Short mmCIF file of C-alpha atoms in Angstrom, two decimals:
data_model
loop_
_atom_site.label_atom_id
_atom_site.label_comp_id
_atom_site.label_asym_id
_atom_site.label_seq_id
_atom_site.Cartn_x
_atom_site.Cartn_y
_atom_site.Cartn_z
CA MET A 274 150.81 -130.54 -94.13
CA THR A 275 154.36 -130.82 -92.71
CA SER A 276 157.60 -131.81 -94.38
CA PHE A 277 157.32 -135.15 -92.59
CA SER A 278 153.91 -135.78 -94.20
CA LEU A 279 155.28 -134.97 -97.65
CA LYS A 280 158.20 -137.32 -97.15
CA ILE A 281 155.93 -140.19 -96.11
CA ILE A 282 153.75 -139.66 -99.20
CA ALA A 283 156.89 -139.67 -101.38
CA ILE A 284 158.29 -142.82 -99.75
CA VAL A 285 155.00 -144.71 -100.13
CA ALA A 286 154.63 -143.57 -103.75
CA MET A 287 158.19 -144.59 -104.56
CA PHE A 288 157.73 -148.02 -103.00
CA CYS A 289 154.49 -148.55 -104.95
CA ASP A 290 156.31 -147.67 -108.16
CA HIS A 291 159.18 -150.09 -107.64
CA PHE A 292 157.04 -152.84 -106.14
CA GLY A 293 154.77 -152.59 -109.17
CA ASP A 294 157.78 -153.00 -111.45
CA ALA A 295 159.02 -156.05 -109.52
CA PHE A 296 155.68 -157.77 -108.90
CA PHE A 297 153.83 -157.22 -112.18
CA GLY A 298 156.80 -157.00 -114.50
CA GLN A 299 154.91 -154.47 -116.59
CA PHE A 300 153.25 -151.09 -116.23
CA SER A 301 150.47 -151.02 -113.64
CA PHE A 302 148.41 -148.60 -111.58
CA LEU A 303 151.14 -148.72 -108.95
CA ASN A 304 153.47 -147.02 -111.41
CA LEU A 305 150.96 -144.17 -111.77
CA ILE A 306 151.09 -143.68 -108.00
CA GLY A 307 154.87 -143.75 -108.26
CA ARG A 308 154.87 -140.67 -110.49
CA MET A 309 154.12 -138.59 -107.39
CA ALA A 310 157.38 -139.42 -105.65
CA PHE A 311 160.04 -137.45 -107.52
CA PRO A 312 158.32 -134.03 -107.53
CA ILE A 313 158.02 -134.23 -103.74
CA PHE A 314 161.68 -135.25 -103.41
CA ALA A 315 162.59 -132.33 -105.69
CA PHE A 316 160.61 -129.93 -103.52
CA GLN A 317 162.29 -131.30 -100.39
CA ILE A 318 165.72 -130.57 -101.89
CA SER A 319 164.79 -126.92 -102.41
CA GLU A 320 163.43 -126.76 -98.88
CA GLY A 321 166.48 -128.53 -97.50
CA TYR A 322 168.79 -125.99 -99.11
CA THR A 323 166.75 -123.12 -97.67
CA HIS A 324 166.58 -124.45 -94.12
CA THR A 325 169.77 -126.46 -93.62
CA LYS A 326 172.09 -125.22 -90.89
CA ASN A 327 175.16 -126.73 -92.56
CA LEU A 328 175.15 -126.80 -96.35
CA ARG A 329 178.50 -128.58 -96.50
CA LYS A 330 177.16 -131.50 -94.45
CA TYR A 331 174.01 -131.52 -96.56
CA PHE A 332 176.10 -131.94 -99.72
CA ILE A 333 178.25 -134.64 -98.11
CA ARG A 334 175.24 -136.57 -96.83
CA LEU A 335 173.51 -136.45 -100.19
CA GLY A 336 176.75 -137.34 -101.99
CA ILE A 337 177.37 -140.39 -99.80
CA PHE A 338 173.92 -141.83 -100.45
CA THR A 339 174.28 -140.99 -104.14
CA ILE A 340 177.25 -143.36 -104.31
CA ILE A 341 175.77 -145.99 -101.96
CA SER A 342 172.53 -146.19 -103.94
CA GLN A 343 174.08 -146.88 -107.33
CA ILE A 344 174.72 -150.61 -106.81
CA PRO A 345 171.16 -151.42 -105.59
CA PHE A 346 169.79 -149.18 -108.35
CA SER A 347 171.83 -150.98 -111.02
CA LEU A 348 170.91 -154.42 -109.71
CA PHE A 349 167.23 -153.49 -109.72
CA SER A 350 167.45 -151.88 -113.17
CA TYR A 351 169.28 -154.72 -114.91
CA LYS A 352 167.72 -157.71 -113.15
CA ILE A 353 164.17 -156.52 -112.47
CA LEU A 354 163.55 -153.90 -115.15
CA ASN A 355 165.75 -155.67 -117.72
CA ALA A 356 167.41 -152.35 -118.57
CA THR A 357 169.79 -152.45 -121.52
CA THR A 358 171.45 -149.07 -121.01
CA PHE A 359 173.42 -147.69 -118.09
CA SER A 360 171.80 -144.99 -115.99
CA LEU A 361 172.43 -143.25 -112.68
CA ASN A 362 170.10 -143.29 -109.68
CA VAL A 363 167.82 -140.44 -108.69
CA PHE A 364 170.20 -139.19 -106.00
CA PHE A 365 172.51 -138.01 -108.80
CA THR A 366 169.66 -135.85 -110.09
CA LEU A 367 168.93 -134.52 -106.61
CA PHE A 368 172.62 -133.78 -106.04
CA ILE A 369 172.98 -131.90 -109.35
CA GLY A 370 169.74 -130.04 -108.56
CA LEU A 371 171.13 -128.98 -105.18
CA LEU A 372 174.38 -127.92 -106.86
CA SER A 373 172.47 -125.83 -109.40
CA ILE A 374 170.69 -123.97 -106.59
CA TYR A 375 173.95 -123.37 -104.75
CA LEU A 376 175.82 -122.07 -107.80
CA TYR A 377 172.92 -119.82 -108.80
CA ASP A 378 172.80 -118.36 -105.30
CA TYR A 379 176.58 -118.02 -105.14
CA ILE A 380 176.83 -116.11 -108.41
CA CYS A 381 173.88 -113.85 -107.59
CA THR A 382 175.24 -113.14 -104.10
CA LEU A 383 178.65 -112.20 -105.47
CA SER A 384 176.94 -109.87 -107.92
CA GLN A 385 174.94 -108.19 -105.14
CA LYS A 386 178.06 -107.74 -103.01
CA SER A 387 180.05 -106.18 -105.85
CA LYS A 388 180.59 -102.43 -105.79
CA ASN A 389 179.14 -102.08 -109.28
CA ASP A 390 175.81 -100.30 -108.92
CA LYS A 391 174.75 -100.68 -112.54
CA PRO A 392 171.52 -102.77 -112.66
CA PHE A 393 172.31 -104.26 -116.07
CA VAL A 394 175.51 -105.83 -114.67
CA HIS A 395 173.55 -107.68 -112.00
CA TYR A 396 171.02 -108.66 -114.65
CA ILE A 397 173.81 -110.15 -116.80
CA ASP A 398 175.18 -112.02 -113.77
CA LYS A 399 171.74 -113.50 -113.13
CA ILE A 400 171.48 -114.62 -116.76
CA PHE A 401 174.93 -116.20 -116.45
CA ALA A 402 173.77 -118.02 -113.30
CA LEU A 403 170.73 -119.32 -115.16
CA ILE A 404 172.94 -120.55 -117.99
CA ILE A 405 174.95 -122.53 -115.42
CA VAL A 406 171.72 -124.16 -114.23
CA VAL A 407 170.77 -125.07 -117.80
CA LEU A 408 174.22 -126.56 -118.41
CA LEU A 409 173.97 -128.64 -115.24
CA SER A 410 170.57 -129.92 -116.32
CA TYR A 411 172.14 -130.88 -119.66
CA VAL A 412 174.91 -132.73 -117.79
CA ALA A 413 172.25 -134.68 -115.88
CA GLU A 414 170.68 -135.69 -119.18
CA LEU A 415 174.05 -136.49 -120.74
CA ILE A 416 175.10 -138.89 -117.97
CA HIS A 417 171.65 -140.48 -117.87
CA THR A 418 170.53 -139.64 -114.36
CA ASP A 419 167.01 -140.65 -113.37
CA TYR A 420 164.66 -137.87 -114.61
CA GLY A 421 167.59 -136.17 -116.35
CA TYR A 422 167.38 -132.49 -117.29
CA TRP A 423 163.71 -132.26 -116.31
CA GLY A 424 164.48 -133.35 -112.77
CA VAL A 425 167.14 -130.66 -112.28
CA ILE A 426 164.91 -127.94 -113.75
CA ILE A 427 162.05 -128.95 -111.43
CA ILE A 428 164.29 -128.73 -108.36
CA PHE A 429 165.58 -125.32 -109.40
CA ALA A 430 162.09 -124.01 -110.24
CA PHE A 431 160.83 -124.99 -106.79
CA TYR A 432 163.66 -123.00 -105.23
CA LEU A 433 163.50 -119.97 -107.51
CA LEU A 434 159.76 -119.50 -106.97
CA ARG A 435 159.64 -120.63 -103.33
CA LYS A 436 158.27 -117.29 -102.10
CA ARG A 437 155.45 -117.26 -104.66
CA LYS A 438 153.57 -120.49 -104.10
CA ILE A 439 150.87 -120.03 -106.75
CA ALA A 440 153.46 -119.18 -109.41
CA MET A 441 155.65 -122.07 -108.26
CA LEU A 442 152.86 -124.62 -108.52
CA SER A 443 151.65 -123.21 -111.83
CA ILE A 444 155.11 -123.49 -113.35
CA PHE A 445 155.47 -126.99 -111.92
CA VAL A 446 152.24 -128.16 -113.57
CA ALA A 447 153.29 -126.47 -116.81
CA LEU A 448 156.66 -128.27 -116.72
CA CYS A 449 154.84 -131.56 -116.15
CA PHE A 450 152.72 -130.88 -119.23
CA ILE A 451 155.84 -130.01 -121.25
CA LYS A 452 157.45 -133.27 -120.14
CA TYR A 453 154.59 -135.36 -121.51
CA LEU A 454 153.61 -133.16 -124.45
CA PRO A 455 155.72 -135.02 -127.08
CA ASP A 456 154.12 -138.35 -126.10
CA LEU A 457 150.67 -136.80 -125.87
CA ILE A 458 151.01 -135.62 -129.46
CA LYS A 459 152.72 -138.80 -130.66
CA TYR A 460 150.03 -141.08 -129.20
CA ASN A 461 147.10 -138.78 -129.93
CA PHE A 462 146.43 -137.92 -126.27
CA ASN A 463 146.21 -141.57 -125.23
CA TYR A 464 144.50 -141.89 -121.85
CA LEU A 465 147.55 -143.57 -120.28
CA ILE A 466 149.82 -140.64 -121.12
CA VAL A 467 147.16 -138.27 -119.79
CA LEU A 468 147.10 -140.25 -116.53
CA LEU A 469 150.89 -140.14 -116.30
CA PHE A 470 150.75 -136.36 -116.63
CA LEU A 471 147.98 -136.03 -114.05
CA PHE A 472 149.70 -138.21 -111.46
CA THR A 473 153.04 -136.45 -112.00
CA ALA A 474 151.33 -133.09 -111.46
CA LEU A 475 149.24 -134.31 -108.51
CA PRO A 476 151.92 -133.48 -105.89
CA ALA A 477 151.09 -129.82 -106.56
CA LEU A 478 148.07 -130.41 -104.32
CA PHE A 479 150.16 -131.74 -101.42
CA ILE A 480 152.88 -129.13 -101.83
CA GLY A 481 150.18 -126.46 -101.91
CA LEU A 482 149.01 -127.68 -98.49
CA TYR A 483 152.54 -127.58 -97.06
CA ASN A 484 152.65 -125.34 -93.98
CA GLY A 485 156.41 -124.79 -93.87
CA LYS A 486 156.85 -126.86 -90.69
CA GLN A 487 159.20 -129.80 -90.36
CA GLY A 488 157.09 -132.17 -88.28
CA LYS A 489 158.78 -135.35 -87.09
CA LYS A 490 162.48 -135.60 -87.92
CA ILE A 491 163.39 -138.47 -90.25
CA LYS A 492 166.67 -137.10 -91.64
CA TYR A 493 168.18 -140.45 -92.65
CA LEU A 494 165.04 -142.53 -93.24
CA LEU A 495 164.43 -140.96 -96.63
CA TYR A 496 168.05 -141.46 -97.65
CA ALA A 497 168.38 -145.04 -96.40
CA PHE A 498 165.00 -146.25 -97.60
CA TYR A 499 165.85 -145.72 -101.27
CA PRO A 500 168.82 -148.12 -101.59
CA LEU A 501 167.45 -150.56 -99.00
CA HIS A 502 164.06 -151.11 -100.62
CA LEU A 503 165.63 -151.47 -104.07
CA PHE A 504 168.05 -154.08 -102.77
CA LEU A 505 165.31 -156.00 -100.91
CA LEU A 506 163.06 -156.04 -103.98
CA TYR A 507 166.00 -157.28 -106.02
CA LEU A 508 166.63 -160.13 -103.54
CA ILE A 509 162.94 -161.11 -103.40
CA PHE A 510 162.04 -160.94 -107.08
CA ASN A 511 165.33 -161.75 -108.79
#
């Protein structure tokens, strides 16, 4: 399975999620399908960081669509979802996730290049880098980005464990379980919460089949589709 295939699955899942919100006006099976979208987007961010030829342009591109998407996201949230609190679109989460990867790499690289040959110093630097990641995930939660701290941690986990696929997917499923554990306990393992967990963890199957190849290039389709489909759904169902 190529990167292109993963992106198409994510786009379709995301559209199902938002169409379900707009059409039914309440939770539906389409929203279960929608749970598959973000984990794939998160994985693509970690892959994008690894394979991009120009990280600066990658940040700029992601940052531009982060800003562009906020108005359609807010219109959809307030008018279609009847949201009562302000929140930031998922691109903010993806951007902070990308930033966490970059800062972690930057700190660890500086540590490796230093003339200090004491292992414990590099170990401390790595712990400091991890603390930065945790703080960034807290910032995401604090400013109410879509998926908040969990979203940033997922992105970083995909990157950190990218060379150990089984460990990466195992940790991903575990993080999905942790995400839903409070509600599972609160609602006595209600079947709906169980389904939410299962569909959120389902992308592990697709990511596990990923062959590391890009496939067809759709660099801007993924970026543009997000604000465009939210705005169109707002116009149709408002």
